[in-house]
CSV table of C-alpha atoms in Angstrom, one decimal:
chain,number,residue,atom,x,y,z
I,1,UNK,CA,69.7,134.1,167.3
I,2,UNK,CA,71.4,133.4,164.0
I,3,UNK,CA,69.5,133.4,160.8
I,4,UNK,CA,70.1,132.8,157.1
I,5,UNK,CA,71.5,135.7,155.0
I,6,UNK,CA,68.6,136.7,152.8
I,7,UNK,CA,69.8,140.1,151.5
I,8,UNK,CA,69.6,140.3,147.7
I,9,UNK,CA,72.0,141.8,145.1
I,10,UNK,CA,71.5,145.5,144.4
I,11,UNK,CA,72.6,147.3,141.3
I,12,UNK,CA,74.4,150.6,142.0
I,13,UNK,CA,71.2,152.5,140.9
I,14,UNK,CA,69.2,150.6,143.5
I,15,UNK,CA,71.8,151.5,146.2
I,16,UNK,CA,71.4,155.2,145.1
I,17,UNK,CA,67.6,155.0,145.6
I,18,UNK,CA,68.1,153.3,149.0
I,19,UNK,CA,70.6,156.0,150.1
I,20,UNK,CA,68.4,158.8,149.0
I,21,UNK,CA,65.3,157.3,150.7
I,22,UNK,CA,67.4,157.3,153.9
I,23,UNK,CA,68.2,161.0,153.5
I,24,UNK,CA,71.6,161.0,151.9
I,25,UNK,CA,72.0,163.9,149.4
I,26,UNK,CA,73.4,162.8,146.1
I,27,UNK,CA,74.1,165.6,143.6
I,28,UNK,CA,75.2,163.5,140.7
I,29,UNK,CA,73.5,160.1,140.7
I,30,UNK,CA,75.4,158.8,137.6
I,31,UNK,CA,78.8,159.5,139.2
I,32,UNK,CA,77.7,158.1,142.5
I,33,UNK,CA,76.6,154.9,140.8
I,34,UNK,CA,80.0,154.7,139.1
I,35,UNK,CA,81.7,155.0,142.4
I,36,UNK,CA,79.5,152.3,143.9
I,37,UNK,CA,80.2,150.1,140.9
I,38,UNK,CA,84.0,150.6,141.0
I,39,UNK,CA,84.6,150.8,144.7
I,40,UNK,CA,81.7,148.6,145.9
I,41,UNK,CA,78.8,149.6,148.1
I,42,UNK,CA,80.0,147.4,151.0
I,43,UNK,CA,83.4,149.1,151.1
I,44,UNK,CA,81.8,152.5,150.9
I,45,UNK,CA,79.3,151.8,153.5
I,46,UNK,CA,81.9,152.2,156.2
I,47,UNK,CA,82.2,155.8,155.2
I,48,UNK,CA,78.5,156.3,155.1
I,49,UNK,CA,78.2,155.2,158.8
I,50,UNK,CA,79.5,158.4,160.4
I,51,UNK,CA,76.9,160.3,158.5
I,52,UNK,CA,74.0,158.4,160.1
I,53,UNK,CA,71.8,159.9,162.7
I,54,UNK,CA,71.3,158.3,166.1
I,55,UNK,CA,70.1,155.7,166.7
I,56,UNK,CA,72.2,154.4,163.8
I,57,UNK,CA,70.2,151.2,163.5
I,58,UNK,CA,67.5,153.2,161.8
I,59,UNK,CA,69.8,153.9,158.9
I,60,UNK,CA,68.7,157.5,158.5
I,61,UNK,CA,71.2,160.2,157.5
I,62,UNK,CA,71.9,163.4,159.3
I,63,UNK,CA,70.5,166.5,157.7
I,64,UNK,CA,72.8,167.8,155.0
I,65,UNK,CA,74.8,164.5,154.8
I,66,UNK,CA,76.1,163.9,151.3
I,67,UNK,CA,77.5,161.2,149.1
I,68,UNK,CA,80.5,163.4,148.5
I,69,UNK,CA,81.3,163.6,152.2
I,70,UNK,CA,81.5,159.8,152.4
I,71,UNK,CA,83.5,159.7,149.2
I,72,UNK,CA,85.9,162.3,150.6
I,73,UNK,CA,86.4,160.2,153.8
I,74,UNK,CA,87.1,157.2,151.6
I,75,UNK,CA,89.7,159.1,149.5
I,76,UNK,CA,91.4,160.5,152.7
I,77,UNK,CA,91.5,157.0,154.2
I,78,UNK,CA,92.9,155.6,150.9
I,79,UNK,CA,95.6,158.3,150.7
I,80,UNK,CA,96.5,157.8,154.4
I,81,UNK,CA,96.8,154.1,153.9
I,82,UNK,CA,99.0,154.4,150.9
I,83,UNK,CA,101.2,156.9,152.7
I,84,UNK,CA,101.5,154.6,155.7
I,85,UNK,CA,102.3,151.5,153.7
I,86,UNK,CA,105.0,153.4,151.8
I,87,UNK,CA,106.6,154.4,155.1
I,88,UNK,CA,106.2,150.9,156.6
I,89,UNK,CA,108.0,149.5,153.5
I,90,UNK,CA,110.9,151.9,154.1
I,91,UNK,CA,111.1,150.8,157.7
I,92,UNK,CA,110.9,147.1,156.7
I,93,UNK,CA,113.7,147.6,154.2
I,94,UNK,CA,115.9,149.4,156.7
I,95,UNK,CA,115.4,146.8,159.4
I,96,UNK,CA,116.1,144.0,157.0
I,97,UNK,CA,119.2,145.7,155.8
I,98,UNK,CA,120.5,146.4,159.3
I,99,UNK,CA,119.9,142.8,160.4
I,100,UNK,CA,121.5,141.3,157.3
I,101,UNK,CA,124.5,143.5,157.6
I,102,UNK,CA,125.0,143.1,161.3
I,103,UNK,CA,124.6,139.3,161.3
I,104,UNK,CA,126.9,139.0,158.2
I,105,UNK,CA,129.5,141.1,159.9
I,106,UNK,CA,129.2,139.3,163.3
I,107,UNK,CA,129.6,135.8,161.8
I,108,UNK,CA,131.8,137.0,159.0
I,109,UNK,CA,129.7,134.8,156.8
I,110,UNK,CA,127.7,136.1,153.8
I,111,UNK,CA,125.7,132.9,153.7
I,112,UNK,CA,124.7,132.8,157.4
I,113,UNK,CA,121.0,132.6,156.6
I,114,UNK,CA,121.4,129.2,155.0
I,115,UNK,CA,123.9,127.9,157.7
I,116,UNK,CA,122.2,125.7,160.4
I,117,UNK,CA,125.0,126.4,162.9
I,118,UNK,CA,123.7,129.9,163.4
I,119,UNK,CA,120.2,128.7,164.4
I,120,UNK,CA,119.3,127.6,167.9
I,121,UNK,CA,116.1,126.0,166.8
I,122,UNK,CA,116.4,123.4,164.0
I,123,UNK,CA,112.7,123.6,163.4
I,124,UNK,CA,113.0,127.3,162.8
I,125,UNK,CA,116.0,126.7,160.5
I,126,UNK,CA,114.1,124.0,158.5
I,127,UNK,CA,111.2,126.4,158.1
I,128,UNK,CA,113.5,129.2,157.0
I,129,UNK,CA,115.3,126.8,154.6
I,130,UNK,CA,112.1,125.6,153.1
I,131,UNK,CA,110.9,129.1,152.6
I,132,UNK,CA,114.1,130.2,151.0
I,133,UNK,CA,114.1,127.1,148.7
I,134,UNK,CA,110.5,127.8,147.6
I,135,UNK,CA,111.2,131.5,147.0
I,136,UNK,CA,114.4,130.9,145.0
I,137,UNK,CA,112.8,128.1,143.0
I,138,UNK,CA,110.0,130.4,141.7
I,139,UNK,CA,112.1,133.6,141.5
I,140,UNK,CA,112.3,135.4,138.1
I,141,UNK,CA,114.3,138.3,139.6
I,142,UNK,CA,117.3,139.2,137.4
I,143,UNK,CA,119.8,139.3,140.3
I,144,UNK,CA,118.8,135.7,141.3
I,145,UNK,CA,118.9,134.5,137.7
I,146,UNK,CA,122.4,136.1,137.3
I,147,UNK,CA,123.6,134.5,140.5
I,148,UNK,CA,122.5,131.1,139.4
I,149,UNK,CA,124.2,131.5,136.0
I,150,UNK,CA,127.5,133.0,137.3
I,151,UNK,CA,128.2,131.1,140.6
I,152,UNK,CA,128.3,127.5,141.8
I,153,UNK,CA,127.1,128.2,145.3
I,154,UNK,CA,123.8,126.5,146.3
I,155,UNK,CA,122.5,129.8,147.7
I,156,UNK,CA,123.1,133.4,147.1
I,157,UNK,CA,124.4,135.6,150.0
I,158,UNK,CA,122.0,136.6,152.7
I,159,UNK,CA,121.3,140.1,151.3
I,160,UNK,CA,120.1,138.7,148.0
I,161,UNK,CA,117.8,136.3,149.8
I,162,UNK,CA,116.3,139.0,152.0
I,163,UNK,CA,116.1,141.3,149.0
I,164,UNK,CA,114.2,138.5,147.1
I,165,UNK,CA,111.8,138.2,150.0
I,166,UNK,CA,111.1,142.0,150.0
I,167,UNK,CA,110.4,141.9,146.2
I,168,UNK,CA,107.6,139.3,146.6
I,169,UNK,CA,104.5,141.1,145.3
I,170,UNK,CA,102.1,139.2,147.5
I,171,UNK,CA,103.7,140.3,150.7
């Protein structure tokens, strides 16, 4: 049965006391409190979980389990995630480049991405067009600003549009 969330805010030092009471070894409480403050207890709690004894619902740590072990798992996970995202970005750039080059060559049209005759689905084209319009309107990229100042075309060639999309920081 559902209930109201009644847990209260804990300062990092209170989390330290809680973890120690549950059997986690913490050699440097001040450093541990700093990590909890900067990383957040909730985020770190996923890395404390493998250190729990069974049944895990009791929230008691295995003998010898340390804060540093959890922190090392967090660091490993973070490094792995950064490595993977870096490689995924390379793959995304390569795929985007291949598609842009292949379609530009196939249609012999550098502006294919803004040409409705190459779209089977007009709803898809309108969505693409709206997205491109919004991205170009807010773009501060030098290559887009240069294109606007140097050329009369409504849109830049496809590779500039796809490059603009890849430069979006929130993606």
